[in-house]
Amino acid sequence: MNETTTKVAGALASLTLLAGAGAAVAVPAVQGGADAAVRADIATGDDGAKGSLLTTVAQVEGAFSFDQGALSSNGSIADVFCKAAASLCASLPDYGVERAQPSIDVSGDGGTAFSATVDEMKDRKGAASHVMACACASNGAGGGAIANAEVEGVSLQSIAEMAEARKRATPAPCVARGAGFDGGGEGNMECNTVTFTAADGRELALPLDALVERGAIVASKVNGDDVLSVMGAVNQLWVPRLPAKYYVRDIVGIRFTREEDPPTFDPFACDGHDFTNRPNVSVKAPYVGRTDEPLVFEGYASDFDRRITAIQLSLDQGEHWTTYPVEHADADRWVYWHFAYTPREPGAYRLKVRAVNDEGACSPSPAVHAFEVLD
């Protein structure tokens, strides 16, 4: 298996091109466009009669590999998660804030209160960086509302440490004490909730331990560029294994508290709008190939908080599936897969692709790519 960052070749007109640090990847924006035209040609054929016949193969044999290090380009991330956020991720509003990086007011029950920018906190506690996938909950089957990026900022764990929000000690009145990074709080109590306040006054309360365990970062950079130029925000919460609707932007306040009824995440279950294709998968490839010449298919697979464990391929309309294991993948990043297939017979083909997660669930809606093979 290829576990290193590689260059992914070949972009097609119907795909959203993603290219970035050490890699270039293309993610289908929709299952349509040129692909739909090719499939229509296959369905009708030149004479409207022979075109309904597909060349089928029961066992799809070829060379399979995958890569979790391929990064999306910042231009593509901006197109999806900034410019198109209103339609793709309804929970990512356009706040319209000042362009200068603001100080974030941090406080905690019985802990230390302070105010600092993300960069100031990075200078104090060190920068945190992590490659993670970001996908809209509403990303459809094979859709393009997903990215894999390296984000840099200050970890939520570091912020909690500076605020003394996770110490186990004698409970004290719920007040914030002190005015600096180095403590001063008395009688700290372990907090279980963190509430983020955005520049427009919106608040979002989340379970503290779950965010720290996932490696949450308040980011100032995405793939080496200021988050402002990519996401249109001066800072942003990024959390592995969570959908983008939790990625609070333009944070001006972080409050750590202990609640009798702490918040939880809503189930990542299909409701007809969100999480409609778990695990999700995409496919792209040339639309025309030749016999005895390799044809390379590629795409992403991702499933929020579940690991991808296999990619399955079918060339007979899903009657048979050939399984290619995805070993030792983590859920933080997407799986970007490649498959080289050498057709032996000319004709019209249709490849179906589905992903399998660590619970054994398969993609409800397989990704489909229609292509023609010439002599």
CSV table of C-alpha atoms in Angstrom, one decimal:
chain,number,residue,atom,x,y,z
A,1,MET,CA,0.0,0.0,0.0
A,2,ASN,CA,1.2,3.5,-0.8
A,3,GLU,CA,1.0,5.5,2.5
A,4,THR,CA,3.0,8.5,1.3
A,5,THR,CA,2.0,11.7,-0.3
A,6,THR,CA,1.9,11.2,-4.1
A,7,LYS,CA,1.0,13.2,-7.1
A,8,VAL,CA,-2.4,12.3,-8.5
A,9,ALA,CA,-2.4,12.8,-12.3
A,10,GLY,CA,-5.2,13.7,-14.7
A,11,ALA,CA,-8.0,16.2,-14.2
A,12,LEU,CA,-11.2,16.1,-16.2
A,13,ALA,CA,-13.4,19.0,-17.2
A,14,SER,CA,-16.3,17.8,-15.1
A,15,LEU,CA,-14.3,17.6,-11.9
A,16,THR,CA,-13.3,20.1,-9.3
A,17,LEU,CA,-9.5,20.1,-9.4
A,18,LEU,CA,-7.7,20.0,-6.1
A,19,ALA,CA,-4.0,20.3,-6.0
A,20,GLY,CA,-1.7,21.1,-3.1
A,21,ALA,CA,1.3,20.5,-1.1
A,22,GLY,CA,2.9,17.5,-2.5
A,23,ALA,CA,-0.2,16.2,-4.3
A,24,ALA,CA,-2.9,17.1,-6.8
A,25,VAL,CA,-6.3,15.5,-6.6
A,26,ALA,CA,-9.6,15.8,-8.4
A,27,VAL,CA,-12.9,15.4,-6.7
A,28,PRO,CA,-16.1,15.0,-8.6
A,29,ALA,CA,-18.4,18.0,-8.0
A,30,VAL,CA,-21.4,16.1,-9.2
A,31,GLN,CA,-22.1,12.8,-10.9
A,32,GLY,CA,-23.1,14.4,-14.2
A,33,GLY,CA,-21.7,16.6,-16.9
A,34,ALA,CA,-19.5,14.8,-19.4
A,35,ASP,CA,-20.0,11.5,-17.4
A,36,ALA,CA,-23.7,11.8,-17.9
A,37,ALA,CA,-23.2,12.3,-21.6
A,38,VAL,CA,-21.0,9.3,-21.9
A,39,ARG,CA,-23.5,7.2,-20.0
A,40,ALA,CA,-26.3,8.5,-22.2
A,41,ASP,CA,-24.4,7.5,-25.3
A,42,ILE,CA,-23.8,4.0,-23.8
A,43,ALA,CA,-27.5,3.6,-23.0
A,44,THR,CA,-28.8,4.6,-26.4
A,45,GLY,CA,-25.9,3.7,-28.8
A,46,ASP,CA,-25.5,5.0,-32.3
A,47,ASP,CA,-28.6,3.0,-33.5
A,48,GLY,CA,-30.5,3.1,-30.3
A,49,ALA,CA,-30.6,-0.7,-30.0
A,50,LYS,CA,-27.1,-2.1,-29.4
A,51,GLY,CA,-26.2,0.6,-27.0
A,52,SER,CA,-28.0,-1.0,-24.0
A,53,LEU,CA,-25.4,-3.8,-24.0
A,54,LEU,CA,-22.6,-3.4,-21.5
A,55,THR,CA,-19.3,-5.3,-21.4
A,56,THR,CA,-19.3,-7.0,-18.0
A,57,VAL,CA,-16.5,-8.5,-15.9
A,58,ALA,CA,-17.2,-10.5,-12.8
A,59,GLN,CA,-13.8,-10.2,-11.2
A,60,VAL,CA,-12.2,-6.8,-11.4
A,61,GLU,CA,-8.5,-7.4,-11.3
A,62,GLY,CA,-5.8,-4.7,-11.3
A,63,ALA,CA,-3.3,-2.7,-9.3
A,64,PHE,CA,-4.8,-1.0,-6.2
A,65,SER,CA,-3.2,1.5,-3.9
A,66,PHE,CA,-4.3,4.3,-1.5
A,67,ASP,CA,-2.9,7.4,0.0
A,68,GLN,CA,-4.0,9.5,3.0
A,69,GLY,CA,-1.5,12.3,2.5
A,70,ALA,CA,-2.9,13.9,-0.8
A,71,LEU,CA,-3.9,17.5,0.1
A,72,SER,CA,-6.6,19.7,-1.5
A,73,SER,CA,-5.5,23.0,-3.0
A,74,ASN,CA,-6.4,26.1,-1.1
A,75,GLY,CA,-8.1,27.5,-4.2
A,76,SER,CA,-10.5,24.5,-4.3
A,77,ILE,CA,-11.1,24.6,-0.5
A,78,ALA,CA,-12.0,28.3,-0.8
A,79,ASP,CA,-14.4,27.6,-3.7
A,80,VAL,CA,-16.2,25.0,-1.7
A,81,PHE,CA,-16.0,26.0,2.0
A,82,CYS,CA,-15.9,29.8,1.7
A,83,LYS,CA,-17.5,31.0,-1.5
A,84,ALA,CA,-20.1,28.2,-1.7
A,85,ALA,CA,-20.5,27.7,2.0
A,86,ALA,CA,-24.0,29.1,2.1
A,87,SER,CA,-25.3,26.3,-0.2
A,88,LEU,CA,-23.0,23.4,0.7
A,89,CYS,CA,-22.7,23.9,4.5
A,90,ALA,CA,-25.6,25.9,5.8
A,91,SER,CA,-24.0,26.1,9.2
A,92,LEU,CA,-21.0,28.1,8.0
A,93,PRO,CA,-22.4,31.7,7.7
A,94,ASP,CA,-20.5,34.7,6.3
A,95,TYR,CA,-19.7,36.7,9.4
A,96,GLY,CA,-18.1,39.6,7.6
A,97,VAL,CA,-15.5,40.3,10.4
A,98,GLU,CA,-12.4,42.6,10.6
A,99,ARG,CA,-9.4,41.3,8.7
A,100,ALA,CA,-7.0,41.7,11.5
A,101,GLN,CA,-6.5,38.7,13.8
A,102,PRO,CA,-8.5,39.4,16.9
A,103,SER,CA,-7.7,38.5,20.5
A,104,ILE,CA,-9.8,35.6,21.9
A,105,ASP,CA,-11.2,36.1,25.4
A,106,VAL,CA,-10.6,32.8,27.2
A,107,SER,CA,-12.1,32.0,30.6
A,108,GLY,CA,-12.8,28.9,32.7
A,109,ASP,CA,-14.8,27.9,35.7
A,110,GLY,CA,-12.4,28.4,38.7
A,111,GLY,CA,-9.5,28.8,36.3
A,112,THR,CA,-7.5,31.5,34.6
A,113,ALA,CA,-8.9,34.2,32.3
A,114,PHE,CA,-6.8,35.8,29.5
A,115,SER,CA,-7.0,37.3,26.1
A,116,ALA,CA,-4.7,36.5,23.2
A,117,THR,CA,-4.6,36.0,19.5
A,118,VAL,CA,-4.0,32.5,18.0
A,119,ASP,CA,-0.5,33.5,17.1
A,120,GLU,CA,0.2,34.7,20.6
A,121,MET,CA,-1.0,31.4,22.0
A,122,LYS,CA,1.1,29.5,19.5
A,123,ASP,CA,4.2,31.5,20.7
A,124,ARG,CA,3.4,30.5,24.3
A,125,LYS,CA,2.5,26.8,23.9
A,126,GLY,CA,3.9,25.9,20.5
A,127,ALA,CA,2.1,25.5,17.2
A,128,ALA,CA,0.0,22.4,16.5
A,129,SER,CA,-0.5,21.0,13.0
A,130,HIS,CA,-2.5,18.1,11.7
A,131,VAL,CA,-3.7,16.7,8.4
A,132,MET,CA,-7.4,16.1,8.5
A,133,ALA,CA,-10.4,15.7,6.3
A,134,CYS,CA,-13.2,18.3,6.3
A,135,ALA,CA,-16.5,17.4,4.7
A,136,CYS,CA,-20.0,19.0,4.8
A,137,ALA,CA,-22.6,16.8,6.4
A,138,SER,CA,-24.7,17.5,3.3
A,139,ASN,CA,-22.1,16.3,0.9
A,140,GLY,CA,-23.9,14.1,-1.5
A,141,ALA,CA,-22.9,10.8,-3.0
A,142,GLY,CA,-19.5,11.3,-4.6
A,143,GLY,CA,-19.8,15.1,-4.1
A,144,GLY,CA,-17.1,17.7,-4.0
A,145,ALA,CA,-17.8,19.2,-0.6
A,146,ILE,CA,-14.8,17.6,1.0
A,147,ALA,CA,-11.1,18.5,1.5
A,148,ASN,CA,-8.0,17.1,3.0
A,149,ALA,CA,-5.8,19.8,4.4
A,150,GLU,CA,-2.9,20.5,6.8
A,151,VAL,CA,-4.1,23.0,9.4
A,152,GLU,CA,-1.9,24.9,11.8
A,153,GLY,CA,-2.8,26.8,14.9
A,154,VAL,CA,-3.0,26.2,18.7
A,155,SER,CA,-4.5,23.0,20.0
A,156,LEU,CA,-7.7,23.2,22.1
A,157,GLN,CA,-5.8,21.1,24.7
A,158,SER,CA,-3.2,23.9,25.0
A,159,ILE,CA,-5.8,26.6,25.4
A,160,ALA,CA,-7.5,24.5,28.1
A,161,GLU,CA,-4.2,24.1,29.9
A,162,MET,CA,-3.6,27.8,29.8
A,163,ALA,CA,-7.1,28.3,31.2
A,164,GLU,CA,-6.6,25.5,33.8
A,165,ALA,CA,-9.8,24.1,32.6
A,166,ARG,CA,-9.0,20.4,33.0
A,167,LYS,CA,-7.5,20.2,36.4
A,168,ARG,CA,-9.0,17.9,39.0
A,169,ALA,CA,-9.1,19.7,42.3
A,170,THR,CA,-11.4,21.0,45.0
A,171,PRO,CA,-14.4,22.7,43.4
A,172,ALA,CA,-14.5,26.5,43.7
A,173,PRO,CA,-17.1,29.1,42.8
A,174,CYS,CA,-17.5,29.4,39.0
A,175,VAL,CA,-15.4,32.4,38.4
A,176,ALA,CA,-12.4,33.0,36.3
A,177,ARG,CA,-9.3,34.2,38.1
A,178,GLY,CA,-6.0,35.7,37.1
A,179,ALA,CA,-5.1,37.6,34.0
A,180,GLY,CA,-2.2,35.8,32.3
A,181,PHE,CA,-1.0,32.6,30.7
A,182,ASP,CA,0.8,31.3,33.8
A,183,GLY,CA,-2.1,30.6,36.1
A,184,GLY,CA,-3.3,32.3,39.2
A,185,GLY,CA,-6.6,30.4,39.4
A,186,GLU,CA,-7.6,28.9,42.7
A,187,GLY,CA,-9.7,25.8,43.5
A,188,ASN,CA,-9.8,24.6,39.9
A,189,MET,CA,-12.6,22.2,38.8
A,190,GLU,CA,-12.4,19.9,35.8
A,191,CYS,CA,-14.6,21.4,33.0
A,192,ASN,CA,-16.6,19.2,30.6
A,193,THR,CA,-17.9,21.8,28.2
A,194,VAL,CA,-16.3,24.4,25.9
A,195,THR,CA,-18.4,27.2,24.3
A,196,PHE,CA,-17.1,29.1,21.3
A,197,THR,CA,-18.4,32.6,20.6
A,198,ALA,CA,-18.2,33.9,17.0
A,199,ALA,CA,-17.7,37.5,16.0
A,200,ASP,CA,-21.4,37.8,15.2
A,201,GLY,CA,-22.4,36.7,18.7
A,202,ARG,CA,-23.4,33.1,17.8
A,203,GLU,CA,-22.4,30.5,20.4
A,204,LEU,CA,-21.8,26.8,20.1
A,205,ALA,CA,-21.3,24.5,23.1
A,206,LEU,CA,-19.4,21.3,22.5
A,207,PRO,CA,-18.1,18.4,24.7
A,208,LEU,CA,-14.6,19.4,25.8
A,209,ASP,CA,-13.1,15.9,26.3
A,210,ALA,CA,-14.3,14.7,22.9
A,211,LEU,CA,-12.7,17.7,21.1
A,212,VAL,CA,-9.4,17.3,22.9
A,213,GLU,CA,-9.3,13.6,22.2
A,214,ARG,CA,-9.9,14.3,18.5
A,215,GLY,CA,-7.1,16.8,18.4
A,216,ALA,CA,-9.1,20.0,17.8
A,217,ILE,CA,-7.2,23.0,16.6
A,218,VAL,CA,-8.1,26.7,16.5
A,219,ALA,CA,-6.4,27.3,13.1
A,220,SER,CA,-4.6,30.3,11.7
A,221,LYS,CA,-3.2,28.6,8.6
A,222,VAL,CA,-4.5,26.1,6.1
A,223,ASN,CA,-1.8,24.4,3.9
A,224,GLY,CA,0.6,27.1,4.9
A,225,ASP,CA,-1.6,30.0,4.0
A,226,ASP,CA,-3.5,32.3,6.3
A,227,VAL,CA,-6.9,30.9,7.0
A,228,LEU,CA,-8.4,34.2,6.0
A,229,SER,CA,-7.3,33.8,2.4
A,230,VAL,CA,-8.7,30.3,2.3
A,231,MET,CA,-11.8,30.3,4.5
A,232,GLY,CA,-12.6,34.0,4.6
A,233,ALA,CA,-12.2,33.9,8.4
A,234,VAL,CA,-9.5,35.2,10.7
A,235,ASN,CA,-9.4,31.9,12.6
A,236,GLN,CA,-11.4,28.7,12.6
A,237,LEU,CA,-12.0,25.6,14.7
A,238,TRP,CA,-11.0,22.4,12.9
A,239,VAL,CA,-11.8,19.0,14.4
A,240,PRO,CA,-10.9,15.6,12.9
A,241,ARG,CA,-13.8,13.2,12.4
A,242,LEU,CA,-16.5,15.9,12.7
A,243,PRO,CA,-18.6,17.4,9.9
A,244,ALA,CA,-17.8,21.0,8.8
A,245,LYS,CA,-20.9,22.4,10.5
A,246,TYR,CA,-19.0,22.3,13.8
A,247,TYR,CA,-16.1,24.3,12.4
A,248,VAL,CA,-16.8,27.6,14.1
A,249,ARG,CA,-15.2,30.6,12.3
A,250,ASP,CA,-14.1,34.0,13.6
A,251,ILE,CA,-13.8,33.0,17.2
A,252,VAL,CA,-13.7,35.8,19.7
A,253,GLY,CA,-14.5,33.9,22.9
A,254,ILE,CA,-13.8,30.5,24.4
A,255,ARG,CA,-15.4,29.6,27.7
A,256,PHE,CA,-14.7,26.4,29.7
A,257,THR,CA,-17.4,25.3,32.1
A,258,ARG,CA,-18.6,22.3,34.0
A,259,GLU,CA,-22.2,21.5,33.2
A,260,GLU,CA,-24.6,19.1,34.9
A,261,ASP,CA,-25.9,18.2,31.4
A,262,PRO,CA,-22.9,18.6,29.1
A,263,PRO,CA,-23.5,18.8,25.3
A,264,THR,CA,-23.2,15.8,23.0
A,265,PHE,CA,-22.9,15.4,19.2
A,266,ASP,CA,-26.0,14.7,17.3
A,267,PRO,CA,-25.9,11.2,15.6
A,268,PHE,CA,-24.2,11.2,12.2
A,269,ALA,CA,-27.2,9.4,10.8
A,270,CYS,CA,-29.0,10.0,7.5
A,271,ASP,CA,-32.0,12.3,7.9
A,272,GLY,CA,-32.7,12.7,4.2
A,273,HIS,CA,-30.5,15.8,3.9
A,274,ASP,CA,-27.3,15.1,5.9
A,275,PHE,CA,-25.2,12.0,6.0
A,276,THR,CA,-27.0,10.5,3.0
A,277,ASN,CA,-24.1,8.4,1.8
A,278,ARG,CA,-22.0,6.9,4.6
A,279,PRO,CA,-19.3,5.9,3.8
A,280,ASN,CA,-18.9,8.3,0.9
A,281,VAL,CA,-16.8,7.6,-2.2
A,282,SER,CA,-16.0,9.1,-5.5
A,283,VAL,CA,-14.5,8.0,-8.8
A,284,LYS,CA,-12.9,9.6,-11.9
A,285,ALA,CA,-11.0,8.4,-14.9
A,286,PRO,CA,-10.7,9.0,-18.6
A,287,TYR,CA,-13.9,8.3,-20.6
A,288,VAL,CA,-12.1,6.5,-23.4
A,289,GLY,CA,-9.5,3.7,-23.1
A,290,ARG,CA,-7.9,1.1,-25.3
A,291,THR,CA,-7.6,-2.7,-25.0
A,292,ASP,CA,-4.5,-4.0,-23.3
A,293,GLU,CA,-3.6,-0.5,-22.0
A,294,PRO,CA,-4.0,0.4,-18.3
A,295,LEU,CA,-6.8,2.7,-17.4
A,296,VAL,CA,-6.4,4.5,-14.1
A,297,PHE,CA,-9.4,5.2,-11.8
A,298,GLU,CA,-9.1,7.3,-8.7
A,299,GLY,CA,-11.2,9.0,-6.0
A,300,TYR,CA,-11.7,9.6,-2.3
A,301,ALA,CA,-13.4,7.6,0.4
A,302,SER,CA,-14.3,9.1,3.8
A,303,ASP,CA,-16.8,8.5,6.6
A,304,PHE,CA,-16.4,11.2,9.3
A,305,ASP,CA,-15.7,9.2,12.6
A,306,ARG,CA,-15.4,5.8,11.0
A,307,ARG,CA,-12.3,4.3,9.3
A,308,ILE,CA,-12.3,3.1,5.7
A,309,THR,CA,-11.3,-0.5,5.6
A,310,ALA,CA,-11.9,-1.5,1.9
A,311,ILE,CA,-12.8,-0.2,-1.6
A,312,GLN,CA,-15.1,-2.5,-3.6
A,313,LEU,CA,-15.3,-2.4,-7.4
A,314,SER,CA,-17.9,-3.9,-9.8
A,315,LEU,CA,-18.0,-4.1,-13.6
A,316,ASP,CA,-21.3,-6.0,-13.8
A,317,GLN,CA,-23.8,-3.6,-12.4
A,318,GLY,CA,-23.1,-4.7,-8.8
A,319,GLU,CA,-23.8,-8.4,-9.3
A,320,HIS,CA,-20.3,-9.1,-8.1
A,321,TRP,CA,-17.9,-7.0,-6.1
A,322,THR,CA,-14.1,-7.3,-5.9
A,323,THR,CA,-12.8,-6.1,-2.6
A,324,TYR,CA,-9.4,-4.3,-2.1
A,325,PRO,CA,-8.5,-3.9,1.6
A,326,VAL,CA,-7.5,-0.5,3.0
A,327,GLU,CA,-5.2,-1.4,5.8
A,328,HIS,CA,-4.2,0.7,8.8
A,329,ALA,CA,-6.0,3.8,7.6
A,330,ASP,CA,-7.2,6.4,10.2
A,331,ALA,CA,-10.5,8.2,10.3
A,332,ASP,CA,-8.8,11.7,10.6
A,333,ARG,CA,-8.0,11.9,6.9
A,334,TRP,CA,-9.6,10.8,3.7
A,335,VAL,CA,-8.5,7.7,1.8
A,336,TYR,CA,-7.4,8.7,-1.7
A,337,TRP,CA,-7.4,5.5,-3.8
A,338,HIS,CA,-6.0,4.5,-7.2
A,339,PHE,CA,-6.8,1.5,-9.4
A,340,ALA,CA,-5.2,0.6,-12.7
A,341,TYR,CA,-7.4,-1.7,-14.8
A,342,THR,CA,-6.4,-3.2,-18.2
A,343,PRO,CA,-9.4,-4.0,-20.3
A,344,ARG,CA,-9.1,-7.0,-22.7
A,345,GLU,CA,-12.2,-6.5,-24.8
A,346,PRO,CA,-13.6,-3.4,-26.6
A,347,GLY,CA,-17.0,-2.1,-25.6
A,348,ALA,CA,-19.0,0.0,-23.3
A,349,TYR,CA,-18.2,-0.4,-19.5
A,350,ARG,CA,-19.6,1.0,-16.3
A,351,LEU,CA,-17.5,0.8,-13.1
A,352,LYS,CA,-19.3,1.0,-9.8
A,353,VAL,CA,-17.3,1.8,-6.6
A,354,ARG,CA,-18.3,1.7,-3.0
A,355,ALA,CA,-16.4,2.1,0.3
A,356,VAL,CA,-16.6,-0.1,3.4
A,357,ASN,CA,-16.1,1.3,6.9
A,358,ASP,CA,-14.8,-0.4,10.1
A,359,GLU,CA,-18.4,-1.5,11.0
A,360,GLY,CA,-18.8,-3.3,7.7
A,361,ALA,CA,-21.2,-0.7,6.2
A,362,CYS,CA,-21.0,-0.1,2.5
A,363,SER,CA,-21.8,3.1,0.5
A,364,PRO,CA,-25.6,3.1,0.0
A,365,SER,CA,-25.0,4.9,-3.4
A,366,PRO,CA,-22.0,3.6,-5.2
A,367,ALA,CA,-20.0,6.1,-7.4
A,368,VAL,CA,-20.3,5.3,-11.1
A,369,HIS,CA,-18.0,5.9,-14.0
A,370,ALA,CA,-19.0,5.0,-17.6
A,371,PHE,CA,-16.3,4.6,-20.2
A,372,GLU,CA,-15.7,3.1,-23.6
A,373,VAL,CA,-12.8,0.8,-24.6
A,374,LEU,CA,-11.6,0.9,-28.2
A,375,ASP,CA,-9.4,-1.6,-30.0
